[in-house]
Every structure is written in C-alpha cells, then in structure tokens.
PDB file of N, CA and C in Angstrom:
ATOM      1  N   UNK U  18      27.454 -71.864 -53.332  1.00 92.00           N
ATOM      2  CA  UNK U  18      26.417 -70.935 -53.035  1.00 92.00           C
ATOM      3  C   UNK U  18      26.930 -69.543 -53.372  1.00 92.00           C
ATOM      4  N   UNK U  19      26.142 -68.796 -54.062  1.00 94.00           N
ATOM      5  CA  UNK U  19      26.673 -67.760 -54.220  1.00 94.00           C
ATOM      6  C   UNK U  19      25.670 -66.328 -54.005  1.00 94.00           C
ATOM      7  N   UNK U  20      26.845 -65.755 -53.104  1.00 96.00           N
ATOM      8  CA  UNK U  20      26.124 -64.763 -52.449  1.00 96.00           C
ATOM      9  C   UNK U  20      25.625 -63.337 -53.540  1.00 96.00           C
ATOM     10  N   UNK U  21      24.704 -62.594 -52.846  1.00 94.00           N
ATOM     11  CA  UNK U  21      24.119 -61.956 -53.260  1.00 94.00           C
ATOM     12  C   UNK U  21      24.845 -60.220 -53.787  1.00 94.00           C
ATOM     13  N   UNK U  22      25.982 -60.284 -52.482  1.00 94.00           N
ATOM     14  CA  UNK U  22      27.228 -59.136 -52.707  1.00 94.00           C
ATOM     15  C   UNK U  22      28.216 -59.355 -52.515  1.00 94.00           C
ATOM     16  N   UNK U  23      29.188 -59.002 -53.184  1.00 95.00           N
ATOM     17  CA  UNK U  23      30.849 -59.238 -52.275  1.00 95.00           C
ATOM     18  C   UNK U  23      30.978 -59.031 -51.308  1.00 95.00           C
ATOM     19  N   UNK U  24      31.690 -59.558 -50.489  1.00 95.00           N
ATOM     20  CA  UNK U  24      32.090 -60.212 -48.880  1.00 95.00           C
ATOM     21  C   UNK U  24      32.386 -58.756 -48.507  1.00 95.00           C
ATOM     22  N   UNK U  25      32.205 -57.850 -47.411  1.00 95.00           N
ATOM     23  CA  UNK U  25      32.422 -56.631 -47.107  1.00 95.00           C
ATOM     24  C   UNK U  25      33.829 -57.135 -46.562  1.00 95.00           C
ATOM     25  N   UNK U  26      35.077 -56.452 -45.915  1.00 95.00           N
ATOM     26  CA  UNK U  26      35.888 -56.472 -45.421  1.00 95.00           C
ATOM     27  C   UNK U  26      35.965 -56.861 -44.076  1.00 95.00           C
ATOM     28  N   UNK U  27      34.760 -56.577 -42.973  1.00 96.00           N
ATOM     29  CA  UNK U  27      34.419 -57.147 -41.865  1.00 96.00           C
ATOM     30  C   UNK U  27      33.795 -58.705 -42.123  1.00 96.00           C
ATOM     31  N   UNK U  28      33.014 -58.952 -43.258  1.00 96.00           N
ATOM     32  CA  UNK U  28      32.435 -60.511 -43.130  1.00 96.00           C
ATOM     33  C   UNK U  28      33.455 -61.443 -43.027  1.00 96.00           C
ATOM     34  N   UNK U  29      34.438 -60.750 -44.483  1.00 94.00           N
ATOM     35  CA  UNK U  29      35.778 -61.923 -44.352  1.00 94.00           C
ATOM     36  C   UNK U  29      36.520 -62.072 -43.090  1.00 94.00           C
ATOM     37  N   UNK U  30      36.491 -60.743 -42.253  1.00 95.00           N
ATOM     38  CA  UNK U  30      37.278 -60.937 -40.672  1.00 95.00           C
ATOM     39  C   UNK U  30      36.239 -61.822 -40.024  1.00 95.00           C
ATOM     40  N   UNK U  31      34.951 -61.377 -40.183  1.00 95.00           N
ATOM     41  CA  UNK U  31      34.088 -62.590 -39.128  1.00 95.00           C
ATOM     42  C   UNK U  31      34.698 -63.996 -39.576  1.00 95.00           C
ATOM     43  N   UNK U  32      34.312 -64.562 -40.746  1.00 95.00           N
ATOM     44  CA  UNK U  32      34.617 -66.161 -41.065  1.00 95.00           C
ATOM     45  C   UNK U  32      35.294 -66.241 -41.290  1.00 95.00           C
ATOM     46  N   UNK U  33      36.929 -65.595 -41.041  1.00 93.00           N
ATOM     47  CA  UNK U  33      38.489 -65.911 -40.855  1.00 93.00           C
ATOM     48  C   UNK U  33      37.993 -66.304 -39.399  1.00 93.00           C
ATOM     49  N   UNK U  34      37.689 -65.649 -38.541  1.00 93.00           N
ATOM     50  CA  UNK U  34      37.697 -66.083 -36.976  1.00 93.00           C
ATOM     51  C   UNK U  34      36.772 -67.357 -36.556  1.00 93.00           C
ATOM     52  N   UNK U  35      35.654 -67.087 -37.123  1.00 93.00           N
ATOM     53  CA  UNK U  35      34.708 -68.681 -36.758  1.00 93.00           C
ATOM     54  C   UNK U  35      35.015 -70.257 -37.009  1.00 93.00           C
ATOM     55  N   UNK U  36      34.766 -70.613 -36.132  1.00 92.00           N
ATOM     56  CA  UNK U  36      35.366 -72.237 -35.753  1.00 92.00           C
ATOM     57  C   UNK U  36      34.766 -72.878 -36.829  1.00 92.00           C
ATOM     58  N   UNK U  37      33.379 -72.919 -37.221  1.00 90.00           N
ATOM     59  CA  UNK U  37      32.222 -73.390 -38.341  1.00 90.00           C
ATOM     60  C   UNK U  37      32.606 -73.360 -39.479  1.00 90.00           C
ATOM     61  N   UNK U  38      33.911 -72.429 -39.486  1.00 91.00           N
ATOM     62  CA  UNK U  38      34.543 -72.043 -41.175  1.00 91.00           C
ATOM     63  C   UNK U  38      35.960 -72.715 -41.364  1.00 91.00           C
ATOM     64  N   UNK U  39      35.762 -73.279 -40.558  1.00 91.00           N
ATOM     65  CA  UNK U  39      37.532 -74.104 -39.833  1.00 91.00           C
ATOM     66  C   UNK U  39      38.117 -75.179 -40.472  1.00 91.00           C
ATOM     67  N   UNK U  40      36.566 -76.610 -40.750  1.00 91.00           N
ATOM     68  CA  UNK U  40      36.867 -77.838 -41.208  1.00 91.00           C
ATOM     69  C   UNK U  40      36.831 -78.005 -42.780  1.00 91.00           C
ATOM     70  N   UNK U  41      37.026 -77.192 -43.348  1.00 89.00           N
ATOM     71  CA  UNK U  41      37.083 -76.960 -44.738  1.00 89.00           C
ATOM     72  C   UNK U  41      35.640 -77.374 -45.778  1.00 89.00           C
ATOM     73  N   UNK U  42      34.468 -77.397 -44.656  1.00 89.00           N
ATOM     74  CA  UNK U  42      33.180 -78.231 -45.167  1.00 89.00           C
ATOM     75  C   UNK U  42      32.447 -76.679 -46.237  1.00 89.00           C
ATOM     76  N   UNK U  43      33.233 -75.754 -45.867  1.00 92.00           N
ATOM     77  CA  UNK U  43      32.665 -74.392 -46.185  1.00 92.00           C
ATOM     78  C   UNK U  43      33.471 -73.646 -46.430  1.00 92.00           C
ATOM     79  N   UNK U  44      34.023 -73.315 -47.697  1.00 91.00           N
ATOM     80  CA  UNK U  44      35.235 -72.004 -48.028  1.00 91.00           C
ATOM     81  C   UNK U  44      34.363 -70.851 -48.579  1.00 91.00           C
ATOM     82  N   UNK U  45      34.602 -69.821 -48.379  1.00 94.00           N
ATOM     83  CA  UNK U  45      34.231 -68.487 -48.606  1.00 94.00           C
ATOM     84  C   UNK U  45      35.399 -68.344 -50.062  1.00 94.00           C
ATOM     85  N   UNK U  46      34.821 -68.199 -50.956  1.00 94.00           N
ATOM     86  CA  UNK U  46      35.642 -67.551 -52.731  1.00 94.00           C
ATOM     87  C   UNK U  46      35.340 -66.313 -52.811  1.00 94.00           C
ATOM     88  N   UNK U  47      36.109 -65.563 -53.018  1.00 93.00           N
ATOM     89  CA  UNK U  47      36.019 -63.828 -53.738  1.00 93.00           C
ATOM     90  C   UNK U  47      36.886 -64.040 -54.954  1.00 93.00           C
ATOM     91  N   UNK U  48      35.734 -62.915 -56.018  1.00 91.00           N
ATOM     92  CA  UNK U  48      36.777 -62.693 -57.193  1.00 91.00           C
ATOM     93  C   UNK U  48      36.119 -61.174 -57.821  1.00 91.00           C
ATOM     94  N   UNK U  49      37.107 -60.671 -58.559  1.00 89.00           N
ATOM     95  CA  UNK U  49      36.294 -59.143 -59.390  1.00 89.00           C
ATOM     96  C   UNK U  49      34.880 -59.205 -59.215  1.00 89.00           C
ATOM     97  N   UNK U  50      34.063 -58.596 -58.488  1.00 86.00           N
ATOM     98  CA  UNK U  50      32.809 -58.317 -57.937  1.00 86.00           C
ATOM     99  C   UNK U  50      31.612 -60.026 -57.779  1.00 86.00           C
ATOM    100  N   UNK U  51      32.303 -60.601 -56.979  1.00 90.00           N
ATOM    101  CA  UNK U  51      31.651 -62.192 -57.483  1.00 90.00           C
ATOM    102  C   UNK U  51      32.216 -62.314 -55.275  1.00 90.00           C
ATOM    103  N   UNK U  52      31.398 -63.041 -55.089  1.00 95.00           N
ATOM    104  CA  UNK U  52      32.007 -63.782 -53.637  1.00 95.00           C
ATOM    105  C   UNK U  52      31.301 -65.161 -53.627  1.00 95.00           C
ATOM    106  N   UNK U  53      31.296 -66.111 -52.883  1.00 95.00           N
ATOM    107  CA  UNK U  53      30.495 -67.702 -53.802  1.00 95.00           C
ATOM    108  C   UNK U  53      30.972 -68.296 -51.951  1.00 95.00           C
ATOM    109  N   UNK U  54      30.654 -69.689 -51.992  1.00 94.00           N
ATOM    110  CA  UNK U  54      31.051 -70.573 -51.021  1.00 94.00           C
ATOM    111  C   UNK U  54      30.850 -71.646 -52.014  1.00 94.00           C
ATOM    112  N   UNK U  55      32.582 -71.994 -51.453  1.00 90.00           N
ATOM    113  CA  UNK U  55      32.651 -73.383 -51.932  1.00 90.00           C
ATOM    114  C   UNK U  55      32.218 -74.917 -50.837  1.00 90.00           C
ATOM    115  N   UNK U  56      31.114 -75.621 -51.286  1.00 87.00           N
ATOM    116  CA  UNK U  56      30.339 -76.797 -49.851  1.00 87.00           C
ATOM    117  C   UNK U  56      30.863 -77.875 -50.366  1.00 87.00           C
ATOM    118  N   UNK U  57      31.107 -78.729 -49.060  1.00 84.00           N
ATOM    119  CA  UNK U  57      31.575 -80.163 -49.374  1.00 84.00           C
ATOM    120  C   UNK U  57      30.743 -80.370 -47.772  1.00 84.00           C
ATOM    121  N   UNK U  58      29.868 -80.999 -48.019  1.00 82.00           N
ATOM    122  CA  UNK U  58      29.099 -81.385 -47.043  1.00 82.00           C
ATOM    123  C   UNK U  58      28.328 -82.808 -46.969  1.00 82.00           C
ATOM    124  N   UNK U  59      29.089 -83.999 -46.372  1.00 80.00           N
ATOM    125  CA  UNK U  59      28.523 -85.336 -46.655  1.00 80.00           C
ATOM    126  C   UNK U  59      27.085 -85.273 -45.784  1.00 80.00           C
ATOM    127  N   UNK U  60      25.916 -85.697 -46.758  1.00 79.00           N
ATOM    128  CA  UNK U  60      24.672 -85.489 -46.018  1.00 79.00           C
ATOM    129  C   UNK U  60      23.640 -86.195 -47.107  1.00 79.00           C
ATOM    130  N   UNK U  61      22.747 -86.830 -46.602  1.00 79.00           N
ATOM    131  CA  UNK U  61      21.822 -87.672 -47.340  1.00 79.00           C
ATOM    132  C   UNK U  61      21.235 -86.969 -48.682  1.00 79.00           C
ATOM    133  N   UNK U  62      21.078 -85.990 -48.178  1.00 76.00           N
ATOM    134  CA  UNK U  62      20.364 -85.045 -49.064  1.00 76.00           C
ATOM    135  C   UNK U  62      21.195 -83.807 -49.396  1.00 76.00           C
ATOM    136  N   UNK U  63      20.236 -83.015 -51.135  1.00 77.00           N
ATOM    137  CA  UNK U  63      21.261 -81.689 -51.232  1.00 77.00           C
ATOM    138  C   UNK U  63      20.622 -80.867 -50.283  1.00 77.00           C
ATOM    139  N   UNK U  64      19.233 -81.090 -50.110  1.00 81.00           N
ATOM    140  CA  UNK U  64      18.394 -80.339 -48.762  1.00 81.00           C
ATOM    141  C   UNK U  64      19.564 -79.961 -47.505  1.00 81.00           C
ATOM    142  N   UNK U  65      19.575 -81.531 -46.900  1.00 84.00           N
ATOM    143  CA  UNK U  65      20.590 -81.753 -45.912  1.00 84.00           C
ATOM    144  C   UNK U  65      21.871 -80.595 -45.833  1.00 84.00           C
ATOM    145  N   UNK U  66      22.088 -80.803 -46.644  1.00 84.00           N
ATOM    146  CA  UNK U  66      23.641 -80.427 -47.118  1.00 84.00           C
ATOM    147  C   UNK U  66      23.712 -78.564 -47.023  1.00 84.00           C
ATOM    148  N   UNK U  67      22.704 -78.750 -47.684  1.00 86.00           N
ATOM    149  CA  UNK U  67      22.664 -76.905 -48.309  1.00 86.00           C
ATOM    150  C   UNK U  67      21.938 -76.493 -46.627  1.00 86.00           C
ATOM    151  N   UNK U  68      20.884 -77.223 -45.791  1.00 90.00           N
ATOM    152  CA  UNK U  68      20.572 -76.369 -44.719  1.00 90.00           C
ATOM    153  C   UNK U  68      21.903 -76.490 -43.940  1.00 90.00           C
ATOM    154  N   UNK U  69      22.787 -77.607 -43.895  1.00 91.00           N
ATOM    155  CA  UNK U  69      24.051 -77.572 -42.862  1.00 91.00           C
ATOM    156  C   UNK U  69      24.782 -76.168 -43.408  1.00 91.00           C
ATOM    157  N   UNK U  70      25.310 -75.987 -45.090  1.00 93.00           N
ATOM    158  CA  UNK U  70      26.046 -74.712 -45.192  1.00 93.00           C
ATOM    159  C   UNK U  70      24.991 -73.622 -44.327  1.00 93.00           C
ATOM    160  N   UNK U  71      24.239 -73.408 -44.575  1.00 94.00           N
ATOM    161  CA  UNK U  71      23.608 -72.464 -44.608  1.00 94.00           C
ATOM    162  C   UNK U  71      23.165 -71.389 -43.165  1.00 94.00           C
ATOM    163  N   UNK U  72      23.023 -72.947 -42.000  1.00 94.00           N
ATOM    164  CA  UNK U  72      23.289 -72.252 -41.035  1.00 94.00           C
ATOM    165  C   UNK U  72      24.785 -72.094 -40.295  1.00 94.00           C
ATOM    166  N   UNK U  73      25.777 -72.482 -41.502  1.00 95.00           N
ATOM    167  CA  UNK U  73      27.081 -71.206 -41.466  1.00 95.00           C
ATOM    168  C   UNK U  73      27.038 -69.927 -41.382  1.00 95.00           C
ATOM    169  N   UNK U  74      26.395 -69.873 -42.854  1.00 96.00           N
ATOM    170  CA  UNK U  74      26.574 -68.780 -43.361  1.00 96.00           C
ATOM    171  C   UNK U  74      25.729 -67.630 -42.565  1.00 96.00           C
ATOM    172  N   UNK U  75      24.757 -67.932 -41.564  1.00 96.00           N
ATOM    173  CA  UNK U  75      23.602 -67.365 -41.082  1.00 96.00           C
ATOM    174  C   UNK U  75      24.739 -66.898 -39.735  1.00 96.00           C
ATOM    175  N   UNK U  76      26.129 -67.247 -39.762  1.00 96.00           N
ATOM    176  CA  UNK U  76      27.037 -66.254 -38.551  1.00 96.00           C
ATOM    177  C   UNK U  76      27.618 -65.623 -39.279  1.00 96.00           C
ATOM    178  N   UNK U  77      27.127 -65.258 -39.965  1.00 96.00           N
ATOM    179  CA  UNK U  77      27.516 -64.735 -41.116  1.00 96.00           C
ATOM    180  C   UNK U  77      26.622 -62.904 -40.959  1.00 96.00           C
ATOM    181  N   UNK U  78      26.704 -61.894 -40.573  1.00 96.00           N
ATOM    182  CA  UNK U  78      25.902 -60.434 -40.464  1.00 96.00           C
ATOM    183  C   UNK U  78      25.720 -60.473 -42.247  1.00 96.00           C
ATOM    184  N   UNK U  79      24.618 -60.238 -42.543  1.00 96.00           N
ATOM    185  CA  UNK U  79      24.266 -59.417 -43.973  1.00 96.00           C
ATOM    186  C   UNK U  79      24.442 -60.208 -44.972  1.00 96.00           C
ATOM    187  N   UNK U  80      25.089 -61.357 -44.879  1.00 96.00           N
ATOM    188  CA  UNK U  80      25.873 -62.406 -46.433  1.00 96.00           C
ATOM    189  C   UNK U  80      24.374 -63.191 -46.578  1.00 96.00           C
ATOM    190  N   UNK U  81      23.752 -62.682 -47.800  1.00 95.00           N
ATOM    191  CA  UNK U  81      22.193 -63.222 -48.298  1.00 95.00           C
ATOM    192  C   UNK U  81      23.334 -64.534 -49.423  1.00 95.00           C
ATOM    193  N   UNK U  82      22.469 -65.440 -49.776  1.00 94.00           N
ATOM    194  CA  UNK U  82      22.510 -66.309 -50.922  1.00 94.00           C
ATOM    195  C   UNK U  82      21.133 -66.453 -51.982  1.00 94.00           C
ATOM    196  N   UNK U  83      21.595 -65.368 -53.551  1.00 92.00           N
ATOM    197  CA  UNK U  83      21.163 -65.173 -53.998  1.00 92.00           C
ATOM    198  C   UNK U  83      20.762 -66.989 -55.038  1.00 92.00           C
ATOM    199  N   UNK U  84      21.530 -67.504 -55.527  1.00 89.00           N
ATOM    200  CA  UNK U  84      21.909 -68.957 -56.008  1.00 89.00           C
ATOM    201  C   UNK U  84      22.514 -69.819 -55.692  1.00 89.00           C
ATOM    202  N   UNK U  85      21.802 -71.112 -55.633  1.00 86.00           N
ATOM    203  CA  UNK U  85      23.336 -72.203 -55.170  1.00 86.00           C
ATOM    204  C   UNK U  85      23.200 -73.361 -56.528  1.00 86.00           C
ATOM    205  N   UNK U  86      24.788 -73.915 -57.121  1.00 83.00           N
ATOM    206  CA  UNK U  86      25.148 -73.969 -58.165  1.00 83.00           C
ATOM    207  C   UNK U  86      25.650 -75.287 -57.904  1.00 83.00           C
ATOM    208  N   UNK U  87      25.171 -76.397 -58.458  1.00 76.00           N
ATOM    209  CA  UNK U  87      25.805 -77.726 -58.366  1.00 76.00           C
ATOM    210  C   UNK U  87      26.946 -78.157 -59.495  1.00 76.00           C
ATOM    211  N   UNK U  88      28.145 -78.242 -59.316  1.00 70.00           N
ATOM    212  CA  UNK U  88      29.203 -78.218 -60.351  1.00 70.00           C
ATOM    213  C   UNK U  88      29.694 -79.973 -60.812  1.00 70.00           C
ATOM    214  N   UNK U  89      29.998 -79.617 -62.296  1.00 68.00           N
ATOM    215  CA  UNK U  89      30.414 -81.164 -62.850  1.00 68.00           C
ATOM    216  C   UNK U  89      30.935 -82.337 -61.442  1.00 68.00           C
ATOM    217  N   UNK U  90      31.725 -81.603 -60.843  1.00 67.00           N
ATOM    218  CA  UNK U  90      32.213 -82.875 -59.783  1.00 67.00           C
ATOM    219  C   UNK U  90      30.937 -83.146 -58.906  1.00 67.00           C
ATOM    220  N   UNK U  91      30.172 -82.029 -58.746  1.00 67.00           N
ATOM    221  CA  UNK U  91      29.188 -82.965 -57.079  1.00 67.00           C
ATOM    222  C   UNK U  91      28.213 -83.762 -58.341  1.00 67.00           C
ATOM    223  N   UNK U  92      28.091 -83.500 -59.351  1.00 61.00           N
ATOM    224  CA  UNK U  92      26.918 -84.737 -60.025  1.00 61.00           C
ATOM    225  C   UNK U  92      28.197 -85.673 -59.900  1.00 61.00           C
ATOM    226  N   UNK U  93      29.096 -85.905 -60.135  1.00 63.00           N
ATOM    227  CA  UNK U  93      29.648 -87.279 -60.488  1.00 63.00           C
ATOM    228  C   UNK U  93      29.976 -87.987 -58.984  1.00 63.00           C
ATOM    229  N   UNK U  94      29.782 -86.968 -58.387  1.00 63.00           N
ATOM    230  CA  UNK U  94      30.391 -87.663 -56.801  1.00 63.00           C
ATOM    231  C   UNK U  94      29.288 -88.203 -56.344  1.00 63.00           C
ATOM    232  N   UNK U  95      28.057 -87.330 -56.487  1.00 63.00           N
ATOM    233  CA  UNK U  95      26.606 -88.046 -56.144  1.00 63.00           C
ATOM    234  C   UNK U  95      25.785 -88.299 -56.802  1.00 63.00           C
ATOM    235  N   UNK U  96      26.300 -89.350 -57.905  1.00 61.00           N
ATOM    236  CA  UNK U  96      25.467 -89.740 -59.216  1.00 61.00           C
ATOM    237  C   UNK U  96      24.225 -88.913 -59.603  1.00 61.00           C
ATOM    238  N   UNK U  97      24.459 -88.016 -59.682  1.00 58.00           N
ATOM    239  CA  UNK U  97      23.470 -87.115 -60.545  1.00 58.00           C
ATOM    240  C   UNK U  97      23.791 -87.100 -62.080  1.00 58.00           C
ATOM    241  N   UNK U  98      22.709 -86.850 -62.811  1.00 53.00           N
ATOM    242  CA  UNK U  98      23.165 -86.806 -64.259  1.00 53.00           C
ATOM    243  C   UNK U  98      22.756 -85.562 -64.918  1.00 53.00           C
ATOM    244  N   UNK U  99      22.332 -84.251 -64.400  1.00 52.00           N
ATOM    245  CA  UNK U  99      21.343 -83.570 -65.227  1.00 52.00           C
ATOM    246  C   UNK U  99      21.808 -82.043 -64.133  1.00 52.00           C
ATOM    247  N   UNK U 100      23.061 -81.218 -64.855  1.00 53.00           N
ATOM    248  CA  UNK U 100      23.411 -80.104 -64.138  1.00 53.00           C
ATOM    249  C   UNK U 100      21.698 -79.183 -63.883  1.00 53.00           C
ATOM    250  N   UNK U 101      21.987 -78.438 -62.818  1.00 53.00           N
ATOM    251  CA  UNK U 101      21.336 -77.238 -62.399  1.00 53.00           C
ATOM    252  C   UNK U 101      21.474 -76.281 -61.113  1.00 53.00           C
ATOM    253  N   UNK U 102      20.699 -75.430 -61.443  1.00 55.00           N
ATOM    254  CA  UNK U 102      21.270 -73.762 -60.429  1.00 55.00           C
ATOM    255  C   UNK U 102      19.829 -73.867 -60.020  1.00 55.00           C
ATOM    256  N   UNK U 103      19.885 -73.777 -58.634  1.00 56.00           N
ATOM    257  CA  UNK U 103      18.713 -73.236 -57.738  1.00 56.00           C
ATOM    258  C   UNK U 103      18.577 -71.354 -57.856  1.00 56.00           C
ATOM    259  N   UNK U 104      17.893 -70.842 -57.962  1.00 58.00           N
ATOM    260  CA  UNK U 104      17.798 -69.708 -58.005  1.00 58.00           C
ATOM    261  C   UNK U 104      16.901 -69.208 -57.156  1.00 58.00           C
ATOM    262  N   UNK U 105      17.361 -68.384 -55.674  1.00 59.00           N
ATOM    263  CA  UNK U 105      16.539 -67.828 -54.861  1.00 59.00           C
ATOM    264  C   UNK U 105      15.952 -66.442 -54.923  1.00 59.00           C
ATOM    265  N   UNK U 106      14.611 -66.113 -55.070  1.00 60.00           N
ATOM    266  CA  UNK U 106      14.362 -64.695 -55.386  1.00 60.00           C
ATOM    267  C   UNK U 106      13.768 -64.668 -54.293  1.00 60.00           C
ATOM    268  N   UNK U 107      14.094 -62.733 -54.252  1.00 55.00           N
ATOM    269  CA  UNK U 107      14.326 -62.024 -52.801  1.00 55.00           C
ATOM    270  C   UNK U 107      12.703 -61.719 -52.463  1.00 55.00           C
TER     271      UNK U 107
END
C-alpha cells in the first residue's frame, strides 16, 4: 500500500510503538520521497486482507493510502495470473 506522503517523523515513532505493527503482518517502507507498507495478511479475500491492513494503518494520525500494488510474489502465492494497482482517488 502506498501512502500518499512520506511517513512524518512522529508517524514512524507512532508505528515503532504500536502492538498492530509488531507481528510483521504490516511493515511500514521509506525511501527518497516514497513511504509504502509492505502486507502479508492470510485472509480469504484481497478485500479481507487490505480492510485488516488498513484498519492498521487508520492508528496511524494523517497516513492516507493513495494506491495499493499487488507484486509478482502475492499473484504466485494466491494464484492470480494478471498483475494490477488499485488506484484510490481523493
């Protein structure tokens, strides 16, 4: 999932401290003006899956998710055959 701004310096202190960010189902990525979450979330659905990240990310103050991005490994892990990017407009 990738957020809408880079992680302010207080967000990364919030989800260093939260328990929800703990079991590795949800990593927070920063890079040169880019911040993303990396999901590993076993759940019937990508629905499923993406509302479990999501009300993470919602202890989260201000961190919007502009796109969420399904990568070569989750099609092969969950037989998908046909990459794509959800794109959320504001």
């Amino acid at each position: 999932m990738h957020a809408q701004e880079p992680f302010t310096p207080e967000q990364s202190d919030i989800m260093d401290g939260l328990d929800s960010f703990a079991d590795g189902c949800l990593g927070p990525e920063e890079g040169p003006a880019y911040s993303k979450f990396v999901c590993y979330f076993p759940a019937p659905s990508l629905q499923d899956a993406m509302v479990q990240a999501l009300e993470r990310v919602a202890e989260v103050p201000g961190v919007l998710i502009r796109s969420v991005e399904l990568t070569p490994y989750s099609f092969a892990h969950n037989g998908m055959a046909t990459p794509a990017v959800l794109h959320v407009r504001p």
